[in-house]
Short mmCIF file of C-alpha atoms in Angstrom, two decimals:
data_model
loop_
_atom_site.label_atom_id
_atom_site.label_comp_id
_atom_site.label_asym_id
_atom_site.label_seq_id
_atom_site.Cartn_x
_atom_site.Cartn_y
_atom_site.Cartn_z
CA MET P 1 24.57 31.44 68.66
CA VAL P 2 22.98 27.43 70.04
CA SER P 3 21.78 25.20 67.42
CA LEU P 4 20.21 21.81 67.11
CA TRP P 5 21.89 21.33 63.87
CA ARG P 6 23.94 24.62 63.39
CA SER P 7 25.67 27.73 65.00
CA THR P 8 25.37 30.80 63.08
CA SER P 9 25.99 34.61 64.24
CA ARG P 10 24.23 36.03 61.25
CA CYS P 11 20.68 36.93 63.26
CA LEU P 12 18.95 35.42 66.63
CA CYS P 13 16.32 33.65 64.04
CA ALA P 14 14.67 31.69 65.93
CA ASN P 15 13.03 28.51 62.83
CA SER P 16 13.04 25.15 64.77
CA LEU P 17 11.76 22.50 62.76
CA PHE P 18 8.31 24.73 62.30
CA HIS P 19 9.61 29.04 61.51
CA VAL P 20 8.53 30.73 64.72
CA GLY P 21 8.07 34.99 63.42
CA THR P 22 7.01 36.77 59.63
CA SER P 23 8.83 38.10 57.95
CA SER P 24 11.30 40.33 58.08
CA ALA P 25 10.66 41.69 54.86
CA THR P 26 7.88 42.54 55.22
CA SER P 27 4.79 44.26 57.29
CA PRO P 28 4.75 42.61 60.75
CA THR P 29 1.18 41.32 60.15
CA THR P 30 -0.62 38.62 57.95
CA PRO P 31 -4.23 38.14 57.37
CA SER P 32 -3.39 34.01 57.69
CA PHE P 33 -2.83 32.46 60.98
CA LEU P 34 -0.56 30.03 60.24
CA SER P 35 1.36 32.72 58.16
CA ARG P 36 1.72 35.08 61.08
CA ILE P 37 2.93 32.12 63.12
CA GLY P 38 6.18 31.70 60.74
CA LEU P 39 4.50 27.27 61.12
CA GLY P 40 6.15 27.23 57.69
CA PHE P 41 7.89 23.81 56.97
CA MET P 42 11.23 23.99 55.57
CA ALA P 43 14.24 26.25 55.64
CA ARG P 44 16.84 26.45 57.01
CA SER P 45 17.61 26.33 61.02
CA ASN P 46 19.68 29.28 63.03
CA SER P 47 18.86 28.82 66.28
CA SER P 48 15.95 26.03 67.80
CA ALA P 49 12.73 27.44 69.59
CA VAL P 50 9.77 24.86 71.34
CA THR P 51 6.24 26.00 69.91
CA GLY P 52 5.05 23.98 73.21
CA THR P 53 4.06 19.99 73.71
CA GLY P 54 0.99 17.53 72.35
CA THR P 55 -0.15 15.11 70.44
CA GLY P 56 -2.52 15.33 68.19
CA ASN P 57 -3.42 14.31 63.94
CA SER P 58 -5.12 16.21 61.45
CA THR P 59 -8.32 14.70 58.59
CA GLY P 60 -10.81 15.98 56.60
CA THR P 61 -10.09 18.20 53.72
CA SER P 62 -8.48 21.61 53.73
CA SER P 63 -11.07 24.45 54.23
CA ALA P 64 -9.14 26.25 51.09
CA ALA P 65 -11.09 26.40 49.15
CA ARG P 66 -12.78 29.78 49.00
CA GLN P 67 -12.97 32.12 46.58
CA LEU P 68 -9.92 33.63 45.88
CA SER P 69 -11.81 36.55 44.24
CA THR P 70 -13.57 37.52 47.80
CA LEU P 71 -9.80 37.71 49.02
CA THR P 72 -9.21 41.70 49.98
CA SER P 73 -4.97 41.23 50.65
CA THR P 74 -2.29 40.90 47.78
CA SER P 75 -0.85 38.13 51.11
CA GLU P 76 -4.32 36.62 51.43
CA ARG P 77 -4.59 35.43 48.16
CA TYR P 78 -1.19 34.22 48.21
CA THR P 79 -1.99 32.08 51.54
CA GLU P 80 -5.02 31.23 50.12
CA GLU P 81 -3.20 29.95 46.62
CA ALA P 82 -0.42 28.11 48.60
CA ARG P 83 -3.04 26.41 50.80
CA SER P 84 -5.36 25.46 48.17
CA MET P 85 -2.31 23.72 46.15
CA ALA P 86 -0.76 22.09 49.12
CA ALA P 87 -5.42 20.42 49.46
CA LYS P 88 -4.99 19.13 46.32
CA PHE P 89 -2.32 16.45 46.67
CA GLY P 90 -4.50 15.16 50.26
CA PHE P 91 -2.97 17.69 52.89
CA SER P 92 -4.87 18.68 56.08
CA ASP P 93 -6.23 22.25 56.97
CA PHE P 94 -3.45 22.49 59.28
CA GLU P 95 -0.68 20.98 56.21
CA SER P 96 -1.87 23.24 54.50
CA TRP P 97 -1.35 25.77 56.36
CA LEU P 98 1.75 25.22 56.94
CA THR P 99 2.86 25.41 53.52
CA THR P 100 2.10 29.53 54.10
CA GLY P 101 4.44 32.43 55.47
CA GLY P 102 7.17 31.86 53.51
CA ASP P 103 9.65 32.09 50.49
CA ASP P 104 8.90 29.59 47.97
CA ARG P 105 10.53 26.66 49.53
CA SER P 106 8.06 26.17 51.28
CA LEU P 107 5.34 26.15 48.46
CA ILE P 108 4.16 22.41 47.33
CA LEU P 109 4.98 22.40 43.52
CA GLU P 110 2.13 20.78 41.01
CA GLY P 111 4.43 18.34 39.51
CA THR P 112 6.17 16.35 42.95
CA GLY P 113 3.86 17.33 45.47
CA ALA P 114 6.14 18.00 47.88
CA ASN P 115 8.45 21.58 48.11
CA LYS P 116 11.78 21.84 45.66
CA TYR P 117 13.44 20.19 48.18
CA HIS P 118 11.46 17.37 48.30
CA ILE P 119 9.78 17.38 51.80
CA LYS P 120 6.05 17.79 52.41
CA PRO P 121 4.39 18.85 55.33
CA ARG P 122 3.83 15.49 56.84
CA PRO P 123 5.88 14.05 59.27
CA ILE P 124 9.14 11.62 58.74
CA LEU P 125 8.37 7.70 60.08
CA ILE P 126 10.06 7.52 63.95
CA THR P 127 11.66 4.08 61.27
CA GLN P 128 13.26 6.47 58.76
CA ILE P 129 16.63 8.38 59.48
CA PHE P 130 16.61 12.00 59.81
CA ARG P 131 19.49 13.84 58.73
CA GLY P 132 19.47 18.10 60.35
CA SER P 133 20.42 20.44 57.32
CA CYS P 134 20.43 23.97 57.25
CA THR P 135 19.13 23.69 53.47
CA GLY P 136 15.62 21.59 54.37
CA ASN P 137 13.55 19.61 57.15
CA PRO P 138 10.81 17.77 57.04
CA PRO P 139 8.38 17.66 60.16
CA THR P 140 9.25 15.08 63.06
CA ARG P 141 6.78 13.67 64.94
CA THR P 142 7.43 15.62 68.22
CA GLY P 143 7.29 19.42 66.02
CA TYR P 144 4.45 18.65 64.15
CA ASP P 145 2.54 17.46 67.34
CA ALA P 146 3.57 20.09 68.82
CA ALA P 147 2.59 22.30 66.04
CA LYS P 148 -0.19 20.83 66.14
CA ALA P 149 -1.46 21.44 69.65
CA LEU P 150 -0.51 24.97 69.68
CA TYR P 151 -2.72 25.20 66.21
CA ASP P 152 -5.70 23.21 67.93
CA ASP P 153 -4.97 24.94 71.20
CA LEU P 154 -5.60 28.81 69.62
CA LEU P 155 -7.57 28.41 66.75
CA GLN P 156 -9.68 25.53 66.55
CA GLY P 157 -11.76 25.51 68.91
CA ASP P 158 -12.99 29.85 68.39
CA SER P 159 -13.94 30.95 64.84
CA GLN P 160 -13.63 34.46 65.50
CA LEU P 161 -9.98 34.19 66.50
CA GLN P 162 -9.50 33.71 62.78
CA SER P 163 -9.95 37.77 62.75
CA SER P 164 -6.97 40.67 62.80
CA GLU P 165 -7.62 41.66 65.61
CA LYS P 166 -8.19 38.82 68.38
CA LEU P 167 -5.12 37.08 66.59
CA ASP P 168 -3.31 39.06 66.98
CA VAL P 169 -4.01 39.65 70.61
CA ALA P 170 -3.84 35.30 71.38
CA LEU P 171 0.01 35.71 69.44
CA ARG P 172 1.22 37.85 71.20
CA ASP P 173 1.52 35.82 74.28
CA VAL P 174 3.12 33.33 71.85
CA PHE P 175 5.78 35.17 70.68
CA GLU P 176 5.98 36.45 73.41
CA GLN P 177 7.00 32.66 75.28
CA GLN P 178 9.01 31.39 72.87
CA ARG P 179 11.41 34.87 72.77
CA LYS P 180 12.02 34.46 77.03
CA ARG P 181 12.72 30.81 76.62
CA LEU P 182 14.78 31.49 73.72
CA ALA P 183 16.23 34.69 76.69
CA GLU P 184 16.60 31.87 79.12
CA TYR P 185 17.74 28.99 77.31
CA LEU P 186 20.88 30.97 75.68
CA GLU P 187 21.16 32.62 78.62
CA LEU P 188 21.01 36.43 76.89
CA PRO P 189 21.34 39.51 79.95
CA PRO P 190 18.62 41.23 80.62
CA GLY P 191 17.48 44.03 78.17
CA THR P 192 19.11 41.54 74.90
CA GLU P 193 15.66 41.43 71.61
CA ILE P 194 15.71 38.27 70.16
CA ILE P 195 13.53 39.04 66.61
CA LEU P 196 11.98 35.87 64.91
CA CYS P 197 11.71 35.17 61.37
CA PRO P 198 11.22 32.88 59.10
CA SER P 199 14.08 31.55 57.61
CA GLY P 200 18.24 33.13 57.96
CA SER P 201 17.86 34.36 53.96
CA ASP P 202 15.10 36.52 56.19
CA ALA P 203 17.34 37.47 59.05
CA GLU P 204 19.42 40.14 57.09
CA TYR P 205 17.10 42.29 56.43
CA ILE P 206 17.37 42.55 60.44
CA PRO P 207 21.08 44.44 60.71
CA ILE P 208 20.73 46.66 57.67
CA ALA P 209 17.26 47.95 59.21
CA ILE P 210 18.30 49.01 62.15
CA ALA P 211 21.42 50.59 60.39
CA LYS P 212 19.30 52.92 57.94
CA ALA P 213 16.99 53.51 61.97
CA LEU P 214 20.22 54.89 63.11
CA HIS P 215 22.33 56.18 60.63
CA PRO P 216 18.94 57.50 57.93
CA ASN P 217 21.84 59.43 55.93
CA LYS P 218 25.11 57.24 55.76
CA LYS P 219 26.45 54.74 53.42
CA ILE P 220 25.62 51.21 55.24
CA VAL P 221 28.37 48.32 54.20
CA ASN P 222 27.44 45.23 54.67
CA GLY P 223 30.98 42.88 55.44
CA ILE P 224 30.13 39.01 55.22
CA THR P 225 32.36 36.54 55.78
CA GLN P 226 32.55 32.70 54.33
CA LEU P 227 29.42 34.32 51.81
CA ASN P 228 29.12 30.92 50.03
CA GLU P 229 28.99 28.71 53.13
CA ILE P 230 25.73 30.72 54.13
CA GLY P 231 23.25 29.86 51.48
CA ALA P 232 22.01 31.10 48.34
CA GLY P 233 19.97 33.30 50.03
CA THR P 234 22.21 35.63 51.28
CA ALA P 235 24.23 37.55 48.49
CA PRO P 236 20.85 39.38 47.33
CA ALA P 237 19.08 39.64 51.11
CA SER P 238 22.30 41.59 52.82
CA THR P 239 22.53 43.82 50.05
CA GLY P 240 18.71 44.37 50.80
CA LYS P 241 17.53 42.66 48.20
CA TYR P 242 14.33 40.28 47.30
CA PHE P 243 16.00 36.74 47.35
CA SER P 244 13.15 33.82 46.19
CA THR P 245 11.17 34.67 43.42
CA TYR P 246 7.84 34.30 45.95
CA ALA P 247 7.69 36.64 48.99
CA PRO P 248 5.18 35.94 52.07
CA PHE P 249 3.13 39.42 51.33
CA LEU P 250 3.36 39.63 48.07
CA GLY P 251 3.29 36.29 46.70
CA ARG P 252 4.88 35.76 43.29
CA VAL P 253 7.46 38.59 42.93
CA PRO P 254 7.50 40.54 39.44
CA GLU P 255 9.52 39.69 37.11
CA GLU P 256 11.23 43.14 37.35
CA ASN P 257 11.64 42.92 40.20
CA GLY P 258 13.76 39.94 40.46
CA ASP P 259 16.88 42.11 41.45
CA ALA P 260 15.39 44.24 43.11
CA TYR P 261 15.86 45.97 45.71
CA LEU P 262 13.23 45.94 48.69
CA ALA P 263 11.52 49.28 49.74
CA GLY P 264 13.91 51.38 51.30
CA TYR P 265 16.54 49.03 50.98
CA ASP P 266 18.31 50.45 48.13
CA GLY P 267 22.21 51.58 48.50
CA ILE P 268 23.41 48.68 50.53
CA GLU P 269 26.67 46.94 49.44
CA GLY P 270 28.38 44.12 49.98
CA VAL P 271 31.85 43.04 51.08
CA VAL P 272 33.14 39.27 50.74
CA ILE P 273 35.60 37.61 52.48
CA ASP P 274 36.33 34.34 50.99
CA ALA P 275 36.80 31.54 53.83
CA ARG P 276 40.15 30.36 50.98
CA ASP P 277 42.66 32.33 48.66
CA LYS P 278 42.71 30.74 45.65
CA ASP P 279 45.08 28.79 45.82
CA GLY P 280 43.55 27.07 49.07
CA THR P 281 46.06 29.04 51.98
CA ALA P 282 43.29 29.93 54.89
CA ILE P 283 41.96 33.85 54.87
CA ASP P 284 42.27 34.41 58.83
CA ALA P 285 38.68 35.93 58.78
CA SER P 286 39.04 38.04 61.72
CA GLU P 287 41.80 40.22 60.75
CA ALA P 288 40.84 40.51 57.23
CA MET P 289 37.12 41.50 59.32
CA ASP P 290 38.87 44.23 61.91
CA ILE P 291 41.22 45.76 58.18
CA TYR P 292 36.95 46.13 56.41
CA THR P 293 35.85 47.60 59.57
CA GLN P 294 38.84 50.57 60.62
CA THR P 295 38.62 50.84 56.49
CA GLN P 296 35.00 51.51 55.84
CA LEU P 297 34.82 54.43 59.59
CA ALA P 298 38.01 56.09 57.99
CA LEU P 299 35.68 56.97 54.80
CA ASN P 300 32.68 58.08 57.51
CA ASN P 301 29.91 54.61 56.23
CA TYR P 302 28.70 52.06 59.05
CA PRO P 303 30.33 48.37 58.45
CA ILE P 304 27.60 45.62 59.90
CA VAL P 305 29.77 42.90 61.15
CA HIS P 306 28.15 39.97 59.34
CA SER P 307 29.70 36.08 59.81
#
């Protein structure tokens, strides 16, 4: 897969400087604008998607001050809690939305006014050096302005778009255009589907869901190469477990569920193929994966090939 910063074969997951899509771990719809469109800042980058072009800046205070007690769903409450914390540190309404729709990596922390990677939902200065990272990237001015332009075009001029049905219809075209542009850029063959996720860890759930749908009565085994090279969330997510203390449509994950499977994802087994032996000798991952695949097929299991 092609990426601005890193190539991956985990799953086609569009993040760019701002995430594109909602979490694959839960329902595909969330009641907040940027939770739905997935313009959260700060997560790993696995492939790129451009959200649009344009300029603009945001001023004023956040509208996140509405009473949390009036919210009717857990996802709404979690979204507004995230926005309220961002607003507390002076971030605009738009910037506060950027902290929603993800997991604990996107939240503004009480002690720092930034997320856990010390990044804020504001663009870096053009005089600052930008170093891409699969762990965390601050917004650039280009990315920030593109997201702000999309936000203004879709929401600011029409208060009715904040209703669930109207917003879903408006975003449907946006997502379709993003998938189309990605397919053209990657020169994908006709019929290829693109699934948009907020992070690579979220993308881990996609092949499991597909395997479960294809073979609901078989044992599913997920073979993973070089686990330590692709993020801390991969190990639990690749076996269907929660990978963060927060989930987009749940908020804080209850402590008793900290090592639990998502509903319907239990029973997944993970097989890890390391990059090297303990003495430092490189392992032929291709050969090891072939052996793993043949072994699982012989056991009448359904293997997922993952790297």
